[in-house]
Amino acid sequence: MKIIICKNYEEVSREAFKLVKEVLQKDRPILGLATGSSPVGLYKKMIADHHRNGTSYQSVITFNLDEYIGLPQKHEQSYYSFMHENLFDGIDIKEENTHIPFGENKEGIEEECLRYEEELKQYEIDVQILGIGSDGHIAFNEPGTPFDSLTHVVKLEGQTRKDNARFFDDNIHLVPTHAITQGLESIMRAKKIVLIATGENKADAVYAMIRGEINIDCPASILRKHEDVTILLDEAAAKRLEINETNE
Ligand code: F6R
């Protein structure tokens, strides 16, 4: 596990962009994408690079981690909308090459989990971008999720719904109660993983991921079993680690 501590979010985003840009040199790059605030700076850099340097996404394929259940696909807070607003509409990616679990209908959601996992299995993700929840979740795999989980339906914990209420007029009751998410085993199949964590409210989760026991109480701790993981932190998120830059 490589841990890089940066001065601030801008520097974290720059480091993440460098790693993504390497993968974009391939013929048919396959990117695993996340939503939330952590990757937004990276996505801005991808859009700026596309405009400035003509980096093309015509042959790029993407798979997202998760989606809320019960929100219309084009609801302003769906992850479908998030990805279009923050990345896809700013680059020349083909809509048919982007994949996001379809969570609009509660009916048939178990079939959607199987369908998504099957589709995902046909590809090898070159780089998977992740954020981390303040409770140590990755994607929507909350504490207690088995390490061998595949794409599944999850009930969102109070803390996660509280954290995400900021996107729903600060009203926790508007935050969906369930989501569809790639499982921990699905995520671990990626060739390379880059996790972004910034801000003091991530410091405990970051500490548990890197220094705690590897177990289901901190889903992100599973990443210590992967052979190519880079953790990008700002100083606030790294504050419990007492290291500067290290290769573990
Ligand atoms: C989103 C996702 C979540 C977020 C996590 C951190 O697709 O998978 O695990 O990465 O909740 O969210 P932010 O970045 O908003 O702090």
Tab-separated table of C-alpha atoms and ligand atoms in Angstrom:
chain	number	residue	atom	x	y	z
A	1	MET	CA	0.000	0.000	0.000
A	2	LYS	CA	1.510	3.294	-1.063
A	3	ILE	CA	0.471	6.285	1.031
A	4	ILE	CA	1.006	9.784	-0.299
A	5	ILE	CA	0.303	12.758	1.938
A	6	CYS	CA	-0.281	15.986	0.076
A	7	LYS	CA	-0.572	19.560	1.295
A	8	ASN	CA	-4.128	20.039	0.177
A	9	TYR	CA	-7.007	18.813	-1.968
A	10	GLU	CA	-5.594	20.436	-5.120
A	11	GLU	CA	-2.368	18.451	-4.774
A	12	VAL	CA	-4.294	15.247	-4.011
A	13	SER	CA	-6.333	15.747	-7.189
A	14	ARG	CA	-3.150	16.389	-9.192
A	15	GLU	CA	-1.593	13.124	-7.960
A	16	ALA	CA	-4.785	11.209	-8.749
A	17	PHE	CA	-4.865	12.714	-12.231
A	18	LYS	CA	-1.251	11.608	-12.908
A	19	LEU	CA	-2.208	7.999	-12.106
A	20	VAL	CA	-5.322	8.120	-14.284
A	21	LYS	CA	-3.424	9.764	-17.148
A	22	GLU	CA	-0.962	6.843	-17.218
A	23	VAL	CA	-3.845	4.433	-17.757
A	24	LEU	CA	-5.338	6.661	-20.469
A	25	GLN	CA	-2.265	5.932	-22.627
A	26	LYS	CA	-3.609	2.396	-23.208
A	27	ASP	CA	-5.629	1.420	-26.304
A	28	ARG	CA	-8.833	0.656	-24.445
A	29	PRO	CA	-8.592	2.010	-20.908
A	30	ILE	CA	-11.137	0.771	-18.401
A	31	LEU	CA	-11.817	3.107	-15.510
A	32	GLY	CA	-13.661	2.365	-12.278
A	33	LEU	CA	-15.309	5.549	-11.051
A	34	ALA	CA	-16.736	6.874	-7.794
A	35	THR	CA	-19.111	9.696	-6.956
A	36	GLY	CA	-19.072	12.014	-3.909
A	37	SER	CA	-16.851	15.017	-3.269
A	38	SER	CA	-13.502	13.203	-3.175
A	39	PRO	CA	-13.009	12.610	-6.929
A	40	VAL	CA	-14.484	15.937	-8.140
A	41	GLY	CA	-11.062	17.656	-8.333
A	42	LEU	CA	-9.708	14.717	-10.355
A	43	TYR	CA	-12.681	14.869	-12.728
A	44	LYS	CA	-12.142	18.628	-13.213
A	45	LYS	CA	-8.544	17.905	-14.203
A	46	MET	CA	-9.650	15.202	-16.655
A	47	ILE	CA	-12.056	17.670	-18.297
A	48	ALA	CA	-9.431	20.454	-18.417
A	49	ASP	CA	-6.892	18.056	-19.935
A	50	HIS	CA	-9.427	16.916	-22.535
A	51	HIS	CA	-10.037	20.525	-23.593
A	52	ARG	CA	-6.425	21.705	-23.408
A	53	ASN	CA	-4.560	18.687	-24.706
A	54	GLY	CA	-7.213	16.873	-26.682
A	55	THR	CA	-6.995	13.715	-24.586
A	56	SER	CA	-9.765	11.576	-26.050
A	57	TYR	CA	-12.150	9.285	-24.180
A	58	GLN	CA	-13.656	7.732	-27.325
A	59	SER	CA	-12.225	4.319	-26.496
A	60	VAL	CA	-12.577	4.586	-22.703
A	61	ILE	CA	-14.981	2.311	-20.854
A	62	THR	CA	-16.178	3.183	-17.344
A	63	PHE	CA	-17.916	1.342	-14.538
A	64	ASN	CA	-19.316	3.167	-11.525
A	65	LEU	CA	-19.416	1.736	-8.051
A	66	ASP	CA	-22.935	2.423	-6.928
A	67	GLU	CA	-26.314	4.134	-7.245
A	68	TYR	CA	-29.167	5.041	-4.923
A	69	ILE	CA	-32.274	2.882	-5.108
A	70	GLY	CA	-35.622	4.547	-5.738
A	71	LEU	CA	-34.473	7.841	-7.260
A	72	PRO	CA	-35.418	8.441	-10.899
A	73	GLN	CA	-32.275	7.952	-13.021
A	74	LYS	CA	-32.201	11.639	-13.940
A	75	HIS	CA	-32.985	12.943	-10.440
A	76	GLU	CA	-30.520	15.722	-9.660
A	77	GLN	CA	-28.939	13.668	-6.846
A	78	SER	CA	-28.738	10.338	-8.683
A	79	TYR	CA	-25.223	9.129	-9.327
A	80	TYR	CA	-26.162	8.973	-13.019
A	81	SER	CA	-26.711	12.765	-12.922
A	82	PHE	CA	-23.617	13.311	-10.798
A	83	MET	CA	-21.386	11.535	-13.312
A	84	HIS	CA	-22.830	13.425	-16.279
A	85	GLU	CA	-22.528	16.771	-14.534
A	86	ASN	CA	-19.071	16.262	-13.077
A	87	LEU	CA	-17.362	14.260	-15.813
A	88	PHE	CA	-19.156	12.678	-18.747
A	89	ASP	CA	-20.660	15.876	-20.210
A	90	GLY	CA	-17.219	17.512	-20.170
A	91	ILE	CA	-15.358	14.823	-22.130
A	92	ASP	CA	-15.977	12.945	-25.382
A	93	ILE	CA	-16.872	9.620	-23.799
A	94	LYS	CA	-19.529	7.522	-25.540
A	95	GLU	CA	-22.660	7.127	-23.414
A	96	GLU	CA	-22.825	3.430	-24.322
A	97	ASN	CA	-19.346	2.909	-22.838
A	98	THR	CA	-20.397	4.198	-19.414
A	99	HIS	CA	-21.914	1.830	-16.870
A	100	ILE	CA	-23.769	2.759	-13.698
A	101	PRO	CA	-26.011	0.356	-11.770
A	102	PHE	CA	-29.690	1.090	-12.524
A	103	GLY	CA	-31.377	1.780	-9.224
A	104	GLU	CA	-34.561	3.530	-10.303
A	105	ASN	CA	-36.888	0.587	-9.715
A	106	LYS	CA	-37.046	-1.365	-6.496
A	107	GLU	CA	-38.702	-4.187	-8.407
A	108	GLY	CA	-36.146	-6.347	-10.183
A	109	ILE	CA	-33.250	-4.869	-8.220
A	110	GLU	CA	-31.806	-8.319	-7.392
A	111	GLU	CA	-31.717	-9.118	-11.130
A	112	GLU	CA	-29.990	-5.786	-11.718
A	113	CYS	CA	-27.298	-6.754	-9.171
A	114	LEU	CA	-26.620	-10.008	-11.050
A	115	ARG	CA	-26.685	-8.295	-14.450
A	116	TYR	CA	-24.252	-5.562	-13.331
A	117	GLU	CA	-21.831	-8.001	-11.744
A	118	GLU	CA	-21.849	-10.193	-14.873
A	119	GLU	CA	-21.143	-7.205	-17.113
A	120	LEU	CA	-18.384	-5.960	-14.817
A	121	LYS	CA	-16.750	-9.399	-14.802
A	122	GLN	CA	-16.268	-9.243	-18.536
A	123	TYR	CA	-13.768	-6.408	-18.102
A	124	GLU	CA	-10.655	-5.824	-16.058
A	125	ILE	CA	-10.674	-2.398	-14.435
A	126	ASP	CA	-7.268	-0.740	-15.044
A	127	VAL	CA	-7.689	1.785	-12.255
A	128	GLN	CA	-10.452	2.004	-9.677
A	129	ILE	CA	-11.010	5.397	-8.028
A	130	LEU	CA	-12.397	5.254	-4.488
A	131	GLY	CA	-13.412	7.599	-1.700
A	132	ILE	CA	-13.900	6.447	1.885
A	133	GLY	CA	-16.838	7.049	4.197
A	134	SER	CA	-16.293	8.414	7.694
A	135	ASP	CA	-17.324	4.927	8.925
A	136	GLY	CA	-14.748	3.232	6.695
A	137	HIS	CA	-17.105	2.232	3.894
A	138	ILE	CA	-15.914	1.951	0.299
A	139	ALA	CA	-18.530	2.189	-2.408
A	140	PHE	CA	-21.613	1.542	-0.234
A	141	ASN	CA	-20.091	-1.423	1.570
A	142	GLU	CA	-20.865	-0.511	5.141
A	143	PRO	CA	-19.136	-2.024	8.203
A	144	GLY	CA	-20.098	-5.697	8.499
A	145	THR	CA	-20.134	-6.340	4.737
A	146	PRO	CA	-18.445	-9.661	3.936
A	147	PHE	CA	-15.122	-9.386	2.110
A	148	ASP	CA	-16.388	-11.808	-0.577
A	149	SER	CA	-19.439	-9.681	-1.439
A	150	LEU	CA	-20.410	-9.040	-5.062
A	151	THR	CA	-22.818	-6.380	-6.382
A	152	HIS	CA	-25.693	-6.241	-3.902
A	153	VAL	CA	-28.424	-4.147	-2.300
A	154	VAL	CA	-27.437	-2.344	0.868
A	155	LYS	CA	-29.313	-0.519	3.586
A	156	LEU	CA	-27.528	2.768	4.201
A	157	GLU	CA	-26.388	3.381	7.772
A	158	GLY	CA	-27.489	6.431	9.730
A	159	GLN	CA	-23.989	7.945	9.575
A	160	THR	CA	-23.796	7.627	5.792
A	161	ARG	CA	-27.259	9.117	5.317
A	162	LYS	CA	-26.305	11.918	7.706
A	163	ASP	CA	-23.082	12.573	5.761
A	164	ASN	CA	-24.969	12.630	2.451
A	165	ALA	CA	-27.834	14.836	3.689
A	166	ARG	CA	-25.733	17.824	2.567
A	167	PHE	CA	-26.715	16.933	-0.998
A	168	PHE	CA	-30.425	16.704	-0.068
A	169	ASP	CA	-31.114	20.175	1.395
A	170	ASP	CA	-29.588	18.976	4.694
A	171	ASN	CA	-32.677	16.821	5.165
A	172	ILE	CA	-31.770	13.250	6.132
A	173	HIS	CA	-35.333	12.117	5.373
A	174	LEU	CA	-34.787	12.878	1.695
A	175	VAL	CA	-31.683	10.653	1.508
A	176	PRO	CA	-32.601	7.258	0.038
A	177	THR	CA	-32.479	4.387	2.529
A	178	HIS	CA	-31.040	1.798	0.130
A	179	ALA	CA	-28.441	1.624	-2.603
A	180	ILE	CA	-27.023	-0.853	-5.092
A	181	THR	CA	-23.286	-1.241	-4.814
A	182	GLN	CA	-20.397	-3.241	-6.147
A	183	GLY	CA	-19.203	-5.595	-3.444
A	184	LEU	CA	-15.769	-5.695	-1.852
A	185	GLU	CA	-14.741	-8.688	-3.974
A	186	SER	CA	-15.883	-6.868	-7.126
A	187	ILE	CA	-13.723	-3.858	-6.211
A	188	MET	CA	-10.691	-5.979	-5.343
A	189	ARG	CA	-10.586	-7.412	-8.906
A	190	ALA	CA	-9.336	-4.025	-10.223
A	191	LYS	CA	-5.703	-4.063	-11.322
A	192	LYS	CA	-4.920	-0.816	-9.545
A	193	ILE	CA	-6.801	1.107	-6.853
A	194	VAL	CA	-6.478	4.805	-5.984
A	195	LEU	CA	-8.288	5.985	-2.847
A	196	ILE	CA	-8.756	9.688	-2.167
A	197	ALA	CA	-9.465	10.973	1.360
A	198	THR	CA	-9.326	14.570	2.490
A	199	GLY	CA	-10.525	16.504	5.514
A	200	GLU	CA	-10.411	15.878	9.231
A	201	ASN	CA	-13.690	13.947	9.283
A	202	LYS	CA	-11.903	11.146	7.389
A	203	ALA	CA	-8.946	10.909	9.832
A	204	ASP	CA	-10.408	8.112	11.995
A	205	ALA	CA	-11.496	6.029	9.002
A	206	VAL	CA	-8.089	6.502	7.352
A	207	TYR	CA	-6.361	5.413	10.556
A	208	ALA	CA	-8.562	2.315	10.837
A	209	MET	CA	-7.956	1.438	7.176
A	210	ILE	CA	-4.165	1.710	7.433
A	211	ARG	CA	-3.329	0.927	11.037
A	212	GLY	CA	-6.321	-1.017	12.369
A	213	GLU	CA	-7.063	-4.704	12.021
A	214	ILE	CA	-8.014	-6.044	8.624
A	215	ASN	CA	-11.623	-6.994	9.251
A	216	ILE	CA	-15.197	-6.229	8.281
A	217	ASP	CA	-15.559	-3.525	10.951
A	218	CYS	CA	-13.597	-1.304	8.566
A	219	PRO	CA	-14.470	-2.383	5.010
A	220	ALA	CA	-11.638	-0.238	3.562
A	221	SER	CA	-9.086	-2.311	5.506
A	222	ILE	CA	-9.516	-5.022	2.837
A	223	LEU	CA	-7.442	-2.813	0.534
A	224	ARG	CA	-4.330	-3.850	2.478
A	225	LYS	CA	-4.725	-7.257	0.793
A	226	HIS	CA	-4.472	-5.727	-2.707
A	227	GLU	CA	-1.067	-5.494	-4.316
A	228	ASP	CA	-1.417	-2.144	-6.078
A	229	VAL	CA	-3.162	0.472	-3.954
A	230	THR	CA	-2.285	4.154	-3.669
A	231	ILE	CA	-3.867	6.165	-0.859
A	232	LEU	CA	-3.896	9.915	-1.499
A	233	LEU	CA	-4.442	12.009	1.623
A	234	ASP	CA	-4.319	15.632	2.613
A	235	GLU	CA	-2.700	16.543	5.923
A	236	ALA	CA	-6.019	16.693	7.782
A	237	ALA	CA	-7.050	13.167	6.748
A	238	ALA	CA	-3.551	11.874	7.589
A	239	LYS	CA	-3.335	13.553	10.954
A	240	ARG	CA	-3.499	10.337	13.031
A	241	LEU	CA	-0.846	8.515	11.002
A	242	GLU	CA	2.320	10.377	12.010
A	243	ILE	CA	4.123	9.669	8.758
A	244	ASN	CA	5.109	11.921	5.905
A	245	GLU	CA	5.214	9.792	2.815
A	246	THR	CA	5.659	6.094	2.852
A	247	ASN	CA	5.534	2.853	0.997
A	248	GLU	CA	4.086	0.132	3.198
B	1	F6R	C1	-19.491	6.987	-3.940
B	1	F6R	C2	-18.973	6.061	-2.984
B	1	F6R	C3	-18.774	6.389	-1.540
B	1	F6R	C4	-17.960	7.648	-1.337
B	1	F6R	C5	-17.755	7.920	0.161
B	1	F6R	C6	-17.011	9.223	0.393
B	1	F6R	O1	-19.579	6.392	-5.237
B	1	F6R	O2	-18.716	4.975	-3.379
B	1	F6R	O3	-18.121	5.319	-0.917
B	1	F6R	O4	-16.717	7.517	-1.963
B	1	F6R	O5	-18.998	7.977	0.798
B	1	F6R	O6	-17.799	10.284	-0.044
B	1	F6R	P1	-17.206	11.755	-0.192
B	1	F6R	O7	-16.156	11.690	-1.252
B	1	F6R	O8	-18.368	12.597	-0.621
B	1	F6R	O9	-16.655	12.135	1.131
